[in-house]
XYZ file of C-alpha atoms in Angstrom:
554
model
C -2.729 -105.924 14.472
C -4.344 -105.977 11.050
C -7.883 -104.157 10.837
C -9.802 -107.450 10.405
C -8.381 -107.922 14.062
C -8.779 -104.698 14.724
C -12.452 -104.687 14.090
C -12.988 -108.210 15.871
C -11.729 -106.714 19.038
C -13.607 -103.711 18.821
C -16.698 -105.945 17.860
C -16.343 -108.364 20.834
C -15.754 -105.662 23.333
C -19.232 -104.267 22.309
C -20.398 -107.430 22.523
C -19.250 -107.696 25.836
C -21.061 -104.937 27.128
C -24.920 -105.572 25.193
C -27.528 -105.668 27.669
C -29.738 -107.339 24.916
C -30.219 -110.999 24.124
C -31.323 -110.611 20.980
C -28.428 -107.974 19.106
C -26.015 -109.992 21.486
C -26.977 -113.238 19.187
C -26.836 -111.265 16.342
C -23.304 -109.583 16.991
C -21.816 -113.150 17.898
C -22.834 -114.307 14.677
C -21.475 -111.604 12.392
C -18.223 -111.935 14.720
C -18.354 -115.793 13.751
C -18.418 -114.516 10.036
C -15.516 -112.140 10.673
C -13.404 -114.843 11.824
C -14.083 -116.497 8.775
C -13.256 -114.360 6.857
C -16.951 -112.463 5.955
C -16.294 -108.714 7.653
C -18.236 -106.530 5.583
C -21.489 -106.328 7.490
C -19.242 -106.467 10.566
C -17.497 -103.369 8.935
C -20.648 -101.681 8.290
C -21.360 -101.661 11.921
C -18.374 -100.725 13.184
C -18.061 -97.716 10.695
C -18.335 -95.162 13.283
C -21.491 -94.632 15.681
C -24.591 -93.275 14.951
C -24.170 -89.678 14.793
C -27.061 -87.911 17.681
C -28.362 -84.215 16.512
C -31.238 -81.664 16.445
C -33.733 -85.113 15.354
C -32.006 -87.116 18.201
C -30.948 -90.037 16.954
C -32.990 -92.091 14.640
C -31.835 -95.120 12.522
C -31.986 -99.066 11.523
C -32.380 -101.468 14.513
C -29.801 -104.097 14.726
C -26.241 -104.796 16.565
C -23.435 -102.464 16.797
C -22.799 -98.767 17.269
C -24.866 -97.376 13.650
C -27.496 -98.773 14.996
C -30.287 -98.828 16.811
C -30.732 -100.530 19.946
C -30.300 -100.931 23.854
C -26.520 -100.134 23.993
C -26.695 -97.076 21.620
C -29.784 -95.708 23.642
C -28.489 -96.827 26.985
C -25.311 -94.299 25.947
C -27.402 -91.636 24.334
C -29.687 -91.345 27.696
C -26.470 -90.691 30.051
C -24.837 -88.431 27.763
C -28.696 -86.217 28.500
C -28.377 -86.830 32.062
C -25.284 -85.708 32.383
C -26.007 -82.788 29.935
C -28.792 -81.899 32.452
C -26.425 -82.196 35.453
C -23.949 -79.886 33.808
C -26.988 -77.075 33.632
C -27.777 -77.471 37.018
C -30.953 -79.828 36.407
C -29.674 -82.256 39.323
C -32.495 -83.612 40.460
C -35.006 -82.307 37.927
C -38.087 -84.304 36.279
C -37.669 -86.428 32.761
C -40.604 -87.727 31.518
C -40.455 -90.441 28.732
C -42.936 -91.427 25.963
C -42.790 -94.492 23.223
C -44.589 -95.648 20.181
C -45.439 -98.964 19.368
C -42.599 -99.814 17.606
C -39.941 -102.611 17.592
C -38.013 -102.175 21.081
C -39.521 -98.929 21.986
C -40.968 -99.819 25.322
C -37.238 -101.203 25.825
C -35.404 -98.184 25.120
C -38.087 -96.071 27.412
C -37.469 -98.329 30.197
C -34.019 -98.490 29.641
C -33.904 -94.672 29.645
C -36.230 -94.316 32.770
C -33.221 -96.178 34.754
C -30.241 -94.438 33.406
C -31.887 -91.264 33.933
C -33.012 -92.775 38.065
C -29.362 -94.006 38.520
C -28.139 -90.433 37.168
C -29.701 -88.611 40.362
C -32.873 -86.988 38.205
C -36.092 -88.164 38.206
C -37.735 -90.317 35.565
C -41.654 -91.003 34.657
C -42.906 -92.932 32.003
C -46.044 -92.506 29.727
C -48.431 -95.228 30.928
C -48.270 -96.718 27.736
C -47.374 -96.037 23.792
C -49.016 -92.908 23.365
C -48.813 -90.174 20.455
C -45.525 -87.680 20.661
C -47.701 -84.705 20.970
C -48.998 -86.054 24.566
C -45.678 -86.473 25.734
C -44.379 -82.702 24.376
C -47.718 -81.778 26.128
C -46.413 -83.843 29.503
C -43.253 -82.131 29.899
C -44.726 -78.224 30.382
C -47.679 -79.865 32.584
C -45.202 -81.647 34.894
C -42.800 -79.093 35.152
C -39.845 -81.167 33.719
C -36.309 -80.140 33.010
C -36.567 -82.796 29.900
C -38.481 -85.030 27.693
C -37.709 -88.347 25.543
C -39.820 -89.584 22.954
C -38.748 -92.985 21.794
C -40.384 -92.790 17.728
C -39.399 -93.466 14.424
C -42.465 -91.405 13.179
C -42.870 -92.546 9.997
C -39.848 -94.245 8.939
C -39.884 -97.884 7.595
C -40.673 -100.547 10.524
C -36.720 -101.639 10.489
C -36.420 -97.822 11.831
C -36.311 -96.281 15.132
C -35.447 -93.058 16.913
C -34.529 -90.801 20.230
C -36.294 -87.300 20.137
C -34.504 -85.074 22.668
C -36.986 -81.957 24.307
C -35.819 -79.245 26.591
C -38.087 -77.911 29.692
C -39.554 -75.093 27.391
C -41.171 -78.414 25.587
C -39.497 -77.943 21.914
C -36.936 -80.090 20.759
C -33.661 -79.077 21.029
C -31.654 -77.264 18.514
C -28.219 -75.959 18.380
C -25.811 -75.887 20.577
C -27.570 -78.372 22.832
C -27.386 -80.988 19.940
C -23.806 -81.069 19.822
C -23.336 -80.894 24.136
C -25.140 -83.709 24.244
C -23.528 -85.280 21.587
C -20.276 -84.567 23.497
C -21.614 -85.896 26.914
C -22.417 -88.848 24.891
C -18.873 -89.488 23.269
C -17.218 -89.112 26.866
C -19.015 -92.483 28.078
C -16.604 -94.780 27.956
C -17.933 -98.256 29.152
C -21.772 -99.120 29.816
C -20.500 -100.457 33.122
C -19.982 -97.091 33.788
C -24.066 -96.094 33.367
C -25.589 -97.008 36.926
C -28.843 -98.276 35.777
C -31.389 -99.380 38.766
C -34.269 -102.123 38.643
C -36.853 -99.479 39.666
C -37.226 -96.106 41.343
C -38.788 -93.952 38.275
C -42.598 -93.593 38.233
C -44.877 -94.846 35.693
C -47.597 -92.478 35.103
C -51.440 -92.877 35.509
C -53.865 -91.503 32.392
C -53.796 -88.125 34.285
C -51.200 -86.379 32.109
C -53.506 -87.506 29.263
C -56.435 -86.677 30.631
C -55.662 -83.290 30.833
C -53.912 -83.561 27.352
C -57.568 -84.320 26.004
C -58.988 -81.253 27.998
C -56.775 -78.857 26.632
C -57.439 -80.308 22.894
C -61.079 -78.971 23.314
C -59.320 -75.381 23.673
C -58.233 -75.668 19.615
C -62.114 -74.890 18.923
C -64.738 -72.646 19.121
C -66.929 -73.391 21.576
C -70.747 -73.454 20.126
C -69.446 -74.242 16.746
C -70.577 -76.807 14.219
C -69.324 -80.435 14.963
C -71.496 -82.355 11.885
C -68.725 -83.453 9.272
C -68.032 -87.127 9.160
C -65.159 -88.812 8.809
C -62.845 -91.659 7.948
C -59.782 -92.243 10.089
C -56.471 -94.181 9.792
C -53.983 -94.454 12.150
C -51.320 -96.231 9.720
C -50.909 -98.761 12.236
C -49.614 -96.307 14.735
C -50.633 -95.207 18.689
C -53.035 -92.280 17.193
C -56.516 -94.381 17.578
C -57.748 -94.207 20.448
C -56.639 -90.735 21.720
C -58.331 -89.299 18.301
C -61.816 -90.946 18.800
C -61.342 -90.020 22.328
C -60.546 -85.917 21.530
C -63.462 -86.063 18.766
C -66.212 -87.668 21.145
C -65.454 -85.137 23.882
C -65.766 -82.491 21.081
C -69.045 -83.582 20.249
C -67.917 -85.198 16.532
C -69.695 -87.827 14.634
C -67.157 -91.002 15.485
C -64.899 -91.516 12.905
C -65.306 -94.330 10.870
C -62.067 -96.381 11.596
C -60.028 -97.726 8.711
C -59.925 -101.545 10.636
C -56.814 -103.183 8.634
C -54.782 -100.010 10.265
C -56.794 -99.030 13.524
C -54.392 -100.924 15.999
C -50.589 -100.600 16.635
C -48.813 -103.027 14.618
C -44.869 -102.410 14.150
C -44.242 -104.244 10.971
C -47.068 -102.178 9.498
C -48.215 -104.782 6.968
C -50.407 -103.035 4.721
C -48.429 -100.141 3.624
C -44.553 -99.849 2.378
C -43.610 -96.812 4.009
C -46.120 -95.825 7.141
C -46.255 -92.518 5.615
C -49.411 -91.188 4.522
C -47.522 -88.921 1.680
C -46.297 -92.276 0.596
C -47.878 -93.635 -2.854
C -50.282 -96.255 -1.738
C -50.385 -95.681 1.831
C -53.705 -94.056 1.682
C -55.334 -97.006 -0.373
C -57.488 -98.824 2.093
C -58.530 -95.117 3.551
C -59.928 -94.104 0.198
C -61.158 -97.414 -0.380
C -63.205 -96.900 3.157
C -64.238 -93.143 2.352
C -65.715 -94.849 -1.101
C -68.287 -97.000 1.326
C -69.245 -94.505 3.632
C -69.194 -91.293 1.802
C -67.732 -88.776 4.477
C -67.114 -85.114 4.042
C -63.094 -85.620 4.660
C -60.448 -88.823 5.360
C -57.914 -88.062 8.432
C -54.415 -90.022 8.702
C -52.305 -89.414 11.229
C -49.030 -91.252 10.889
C -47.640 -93.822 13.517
C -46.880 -91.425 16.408
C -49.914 -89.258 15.268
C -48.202 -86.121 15.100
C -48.547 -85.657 11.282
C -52.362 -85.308 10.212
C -52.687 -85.926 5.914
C -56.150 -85.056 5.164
C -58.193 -85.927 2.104
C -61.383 -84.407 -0.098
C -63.784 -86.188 -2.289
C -63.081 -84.627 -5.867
C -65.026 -86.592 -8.771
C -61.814 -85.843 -11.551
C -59.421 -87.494 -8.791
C -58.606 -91.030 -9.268
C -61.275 -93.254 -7.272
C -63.006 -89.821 -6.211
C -60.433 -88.831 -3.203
C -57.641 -85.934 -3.847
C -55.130 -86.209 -0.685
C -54.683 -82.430 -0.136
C -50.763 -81.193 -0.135
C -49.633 -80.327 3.304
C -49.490 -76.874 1.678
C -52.738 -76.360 1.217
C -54.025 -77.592 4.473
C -51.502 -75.564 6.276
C -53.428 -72.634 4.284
C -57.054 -74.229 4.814
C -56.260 -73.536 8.906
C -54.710 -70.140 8.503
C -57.546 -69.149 6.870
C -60.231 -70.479 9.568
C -57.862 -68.964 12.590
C -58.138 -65.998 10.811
C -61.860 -65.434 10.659
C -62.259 -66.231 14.121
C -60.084 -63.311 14.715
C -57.095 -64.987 16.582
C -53.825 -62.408 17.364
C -49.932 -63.463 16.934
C -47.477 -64.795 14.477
C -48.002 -67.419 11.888
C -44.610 -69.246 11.475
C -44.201 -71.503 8.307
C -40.528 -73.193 7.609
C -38.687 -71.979 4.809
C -39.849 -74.998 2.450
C -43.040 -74.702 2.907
C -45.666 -72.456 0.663
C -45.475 -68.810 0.762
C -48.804 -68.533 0.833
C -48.902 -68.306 4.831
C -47.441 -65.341 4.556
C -50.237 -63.359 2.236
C -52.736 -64.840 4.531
C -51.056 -63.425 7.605
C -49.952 -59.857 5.883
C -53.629 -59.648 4.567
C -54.995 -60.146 8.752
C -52.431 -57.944 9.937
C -50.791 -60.529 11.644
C -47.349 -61.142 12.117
C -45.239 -63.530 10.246
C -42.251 -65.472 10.157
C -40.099 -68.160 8.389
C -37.452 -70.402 10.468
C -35.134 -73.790 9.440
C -37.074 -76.894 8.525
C -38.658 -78.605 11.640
C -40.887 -77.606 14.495
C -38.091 -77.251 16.839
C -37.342 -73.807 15.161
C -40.730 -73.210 14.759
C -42.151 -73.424 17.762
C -39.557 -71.075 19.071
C -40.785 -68.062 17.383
C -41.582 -65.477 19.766
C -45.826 -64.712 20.060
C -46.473 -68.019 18.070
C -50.201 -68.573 17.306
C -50.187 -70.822 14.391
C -47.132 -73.060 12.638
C -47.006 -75.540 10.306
C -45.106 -77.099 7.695
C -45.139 -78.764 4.082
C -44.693 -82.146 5.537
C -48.046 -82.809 7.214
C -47.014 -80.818 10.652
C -49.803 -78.116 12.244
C -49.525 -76.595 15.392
C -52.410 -74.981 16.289
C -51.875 -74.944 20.312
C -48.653 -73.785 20.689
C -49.404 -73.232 24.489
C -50.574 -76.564 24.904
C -47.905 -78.176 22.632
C -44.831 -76.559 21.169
C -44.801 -79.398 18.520
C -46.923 -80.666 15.656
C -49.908 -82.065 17.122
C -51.849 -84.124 14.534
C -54.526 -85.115 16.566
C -55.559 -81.235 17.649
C -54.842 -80.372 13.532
C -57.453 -82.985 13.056
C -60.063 -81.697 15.396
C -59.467 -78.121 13.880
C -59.804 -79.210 10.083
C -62.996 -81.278 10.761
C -64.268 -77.898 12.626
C -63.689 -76.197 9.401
C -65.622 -78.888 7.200
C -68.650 -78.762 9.448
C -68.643 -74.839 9.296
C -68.410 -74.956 5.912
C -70.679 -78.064 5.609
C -73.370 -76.082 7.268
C -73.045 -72.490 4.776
C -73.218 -75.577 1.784
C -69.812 -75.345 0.931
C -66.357 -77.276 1.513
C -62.643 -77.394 1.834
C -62.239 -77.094 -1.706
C -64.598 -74.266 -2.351
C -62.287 -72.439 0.047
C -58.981 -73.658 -1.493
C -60.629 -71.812 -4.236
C -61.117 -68.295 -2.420
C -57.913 -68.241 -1.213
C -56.092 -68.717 -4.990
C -58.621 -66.309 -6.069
C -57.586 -63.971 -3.428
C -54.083 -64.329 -3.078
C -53.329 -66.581 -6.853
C -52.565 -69.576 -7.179
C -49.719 -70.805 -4.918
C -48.988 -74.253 -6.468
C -46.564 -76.567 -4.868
C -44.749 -79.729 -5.580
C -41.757 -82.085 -4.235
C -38.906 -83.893 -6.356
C -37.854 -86.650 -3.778
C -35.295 -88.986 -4.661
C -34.707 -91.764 -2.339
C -31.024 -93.269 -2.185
C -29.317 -95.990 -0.937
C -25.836 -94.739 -1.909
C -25.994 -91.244 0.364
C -22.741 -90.372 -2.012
C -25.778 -89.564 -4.545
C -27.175 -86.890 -2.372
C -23.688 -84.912 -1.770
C -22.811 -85.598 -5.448
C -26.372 -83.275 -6.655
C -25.904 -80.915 -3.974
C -22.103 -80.343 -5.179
C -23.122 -80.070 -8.683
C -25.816 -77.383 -8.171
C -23.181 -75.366 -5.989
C -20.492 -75.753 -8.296
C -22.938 -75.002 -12.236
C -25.879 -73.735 -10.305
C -28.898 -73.324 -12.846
C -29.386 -69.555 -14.886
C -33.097 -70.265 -15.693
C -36.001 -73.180 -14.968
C -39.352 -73.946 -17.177
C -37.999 -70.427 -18.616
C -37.729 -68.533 -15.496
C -34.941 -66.515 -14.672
C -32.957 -67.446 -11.560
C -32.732 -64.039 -10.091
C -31.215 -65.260 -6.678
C -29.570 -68.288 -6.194
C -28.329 -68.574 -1.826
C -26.401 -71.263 -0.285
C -28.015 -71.650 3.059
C -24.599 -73.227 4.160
C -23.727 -69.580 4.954
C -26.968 -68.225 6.613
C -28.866 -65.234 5.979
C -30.058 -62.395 8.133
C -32.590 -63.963 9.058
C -32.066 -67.668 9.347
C -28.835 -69.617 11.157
C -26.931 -72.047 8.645
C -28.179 -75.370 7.528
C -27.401 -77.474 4.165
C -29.571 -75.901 1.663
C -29.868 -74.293 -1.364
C -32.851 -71.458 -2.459
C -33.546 -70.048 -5.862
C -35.830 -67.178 -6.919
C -36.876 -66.958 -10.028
C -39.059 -64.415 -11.963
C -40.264 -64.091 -15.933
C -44.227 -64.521 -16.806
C -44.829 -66.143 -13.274
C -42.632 -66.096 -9.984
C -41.443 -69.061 -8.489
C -39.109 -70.782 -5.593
C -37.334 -73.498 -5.474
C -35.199 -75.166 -2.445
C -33.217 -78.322 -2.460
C -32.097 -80.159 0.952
C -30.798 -83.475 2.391
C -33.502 -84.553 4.304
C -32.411 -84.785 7.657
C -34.401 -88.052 8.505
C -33.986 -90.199 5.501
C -31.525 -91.165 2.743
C -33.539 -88.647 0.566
C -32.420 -85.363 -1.248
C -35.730 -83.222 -1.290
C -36.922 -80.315 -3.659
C -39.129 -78.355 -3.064
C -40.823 -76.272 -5.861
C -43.461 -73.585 -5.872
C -45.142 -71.079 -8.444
C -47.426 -68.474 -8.355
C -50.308 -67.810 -10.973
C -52.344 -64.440 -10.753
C -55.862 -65.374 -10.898
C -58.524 -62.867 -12.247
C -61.933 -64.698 -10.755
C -62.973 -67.652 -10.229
C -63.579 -68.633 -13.613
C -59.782 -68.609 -14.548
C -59.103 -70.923 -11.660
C -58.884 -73.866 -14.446
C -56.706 -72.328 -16.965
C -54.118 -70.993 -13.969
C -54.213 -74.588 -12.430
C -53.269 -75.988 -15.847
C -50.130 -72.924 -16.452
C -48.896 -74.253 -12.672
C -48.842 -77.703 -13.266
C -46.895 -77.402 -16.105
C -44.633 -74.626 -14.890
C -43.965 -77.470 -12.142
C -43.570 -80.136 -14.219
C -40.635 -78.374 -16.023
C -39.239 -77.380 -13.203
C -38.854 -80.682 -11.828
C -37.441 -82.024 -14.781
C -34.492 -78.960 -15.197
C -33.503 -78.990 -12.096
C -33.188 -82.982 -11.733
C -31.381 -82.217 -14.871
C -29.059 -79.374 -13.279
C -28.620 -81.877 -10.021
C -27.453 -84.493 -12.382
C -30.455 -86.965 -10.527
């Protein structure tokens, strides 16, 4: 058999076995091509399967095995039931929540019934809702498991599988790779009993109490005056936002119309991502009418929260604050209302968390990248990372929750609003207090992922002596751990001279990306030599962006 045959067989025997009209007219096609002689989409298909691990599965919809869709879901849902089985779970709850996405509902349903025709019981969200309701669902039903069918922010070709445990965190190893196993050992979909109905489809209960709890994330009796304006990027997040601000007592946001409702080819932005150039266009161009104190953007599944300031030296008056700083911003207002615990940060995210924390007394930690190692720190009070992801309920949620990050950050403007005095003013303190921790991100997108190993190999093999003139004084491959953290690709430098600095470069574990990301810290004697140590970081930053893409060969 030649592998052109070899492939067609393979091909049709999938094809055999799709549950879905639509990749099933799609799959017969490129098997048409093959046997014409055109195999290399059919090839690209067929290259293996699309791998599942501590994000799930996420990927491009379409036909075949590295894809996304009904058959690779349908697969990926018994190999988690009978992961569950194996730990005793027979029986036990699953409760399933979906975006708006492309299929989503689909893969939900689909999941409800594999999981009902597995022996364990199923219940659906009543309809797309934000992740952080359904992390919230699975500790207030008591389930064994949760599935959150979400491509977060990923282009609208894109969707995903998020896996939780019981405790309500996403999984992490070894459970990754037993489910993967469990997966791997289903041989044929006519295998997977998969019923017409017998899973429940929830009421607004489990979100009803979801909003309750949100009003625990604030001080009750504080100020609720700031205004804002809201996008949802075309995601779920609307209408449990304006829901969680009106019971707080809020001025309604004003809603950013073109991207209030779920849409899943997100037409106004290229990438739903509010850290995206552009994306926050039509939000600034909103703030400009109305004049608010802050902008809130949650992206699609509304568990990231990107907020913005109005600065008069920014572009068209709005500055889009780094996930950095606002990660700071709520330290810093936990902290003066006297909260207890551990702050947990990931290691790529600013080091500034941790002078906040050792200057409250509080404890302090750094995981992995991700909030499924983050919200497993023991005594967590407060996480977040770089990439737009605060939790600030970790009883409630043991995820980022952008909608209860937004209800805390809008506390903070109105208290500040009502001494005269804003985010920024406070961005300020804290610099002044602790210097200036400036942070910044080389991202390099790829469609060749050969790219990505080929920079990482380079800085392992000639790794850099010195950036912007600062001395590498450690340079760790993460590859091998460290006492404190488990392995994971990943390199971290320390550097030292005039200023001190960090840098850490990683695949990204969600997109065809290779990330870097850089920090420095300036000293700053007062207030008035905020400027001049804002100028020295940008250009320590700017050099080291440019030596290291150098060093990485990018």
């Amino acid at each position: 058999m030649t592998q052109d045959d070899d492939l067609l067989t393979r091909a049709q025997a999938w094809l055999d076995e799709d549950p879905d009209q639509e990749t099933r007219e799609e799959l017969a096609r490129l098997i048409e091509d093959g046997r014409a002689g055109t195999t290399d989409e059919l090839a690209v298909r067929f290259a293996g399967t699309l791998q599942f691990g501590t994000a799930g599965l996420r990927g491009e919809l379409g036909a075949g095995p590295m894809r996304m869709n009904r058959s690779v879901v349908i697969r990926a849902a018994a190999g988690l039931a009978a992961y569950l089985k194996g730990k005793g779970q027979e029986g036990g709850l699953v409760v399933i929540g979906y975006d708006a996405r492309h299929k989503s509902a689909d893969f939900a349903r689909d999941t409800a019934a594999v999981m009902t025709g597995a022996g364990l019981r199923a219940a659906l969200l009543p309809r797309p809702l934000p992740t952080p309701v359904l992390a919230y669902a699975i500790r207030h039903l008591g389930a064994v498991a949760g599935v959150e069918v979400t491509a977060s922010h990923n282009p609208p070709r894109d969707n995903g599988y998020k896996v939780y445990l019981g405790d309500g965190s996403q999984i992490v190893p070894p459970a990754d790779a037993e489910i993967a196993a469990e997966i791997a050992a289903v041989r044929s979909l006519h295998d997977v009993p998969r019923p017409e109905d017998g899973w429940e489809t929830l009421g607004d209960e489990v979100l009803d109490a979801y909003l309750e709890r949100t009003d625990a994330v604030l001080t009750p009796g504080s100020p609720r005056t700031a205004r804002t304006v809201y996008t949802a990027m075309h995601g779920v997040g609307k209408d449990v936002l304006t829901a969680a601000f009106a019971r707080a007592g809020f001025p309604p946001p004003a809603l950013v119309a073109e991207q209030a409702d779920p849409d899943p080819d997100f037409p106004t932005v290229a990438f739903p991502n509010p850290e995206e150039p552009g994306a926050m266009d039509l939000a600034f161009e909103a703030a400009r009418a109305v004049a608010p104190d802050l902008v809130i953007a949650n992206d699609p599944d509304a568990d990231r929260c990107a907020v913005a300031v109005p600065d008069a030296d920014a572009e068209g008056g709005w500055r889009m604050l780094r996930g950095d700083e606002v990660g700071a911003l709520l330290a810093a207002h936990l902290v003066r209302r006297g909260v207890t615990g551990v702050f947990a940060e990931s290691i790529v995210s600013s080091s500034l968390l941790g002078r906040i924390a050792e200057g409250a007394g509080l404890g302090y930690e750094e995981t992995l990248t991700g909030f499924k190692w983050i919200a497993r720190v023991e005594g967590l009070r407060y996480g977040y990372e770089e990439a737009l992801g605060y939790c600030v309920d970790p009883e409630g949620v043991r995820d980022k929750d952008g909608v209860t990050a937004a209800l805390l950050v809008t506390e903070l403007a109105s208290v500040l609003k009502e001494e005269g005095r804003t985010l920024t003013d406070l961005l300020d303190d804290l610099a002044v207090e602790h210097g200036l921790h400036a942070t910044d991100q080389l991202s390099v997108r790829v469609e060749d992922l050969g790219i990505i190993a080929n920079a990482m190999a380079a800085l392992r093999e000639r790794p850099p002596v010195a950036l912007a003139g600062l001395t590498v004084v450690s340079a760790e491959d993460l590859t091998r751990g460290t006492e404190a953290l488990p392995p994971t690709d990943g390199l971290r430098y320390h550097l030292e001279g005039d200023y001190k600095a960090r840098v850490i470069v990683r695949p990204s574990g969600t997109e065809p990306k290779l990330k870097c990301y850089l920090e420095v810290v300036v000293p700053v004697d007062g207030a008035d030599a905020l400027p001049a140590a804002r100028a020295t970081a940008a250009e320590l930053l700017a050099a080291v962006k440019r030596d290291l893409a150098e060093a990485a060969g990018l």
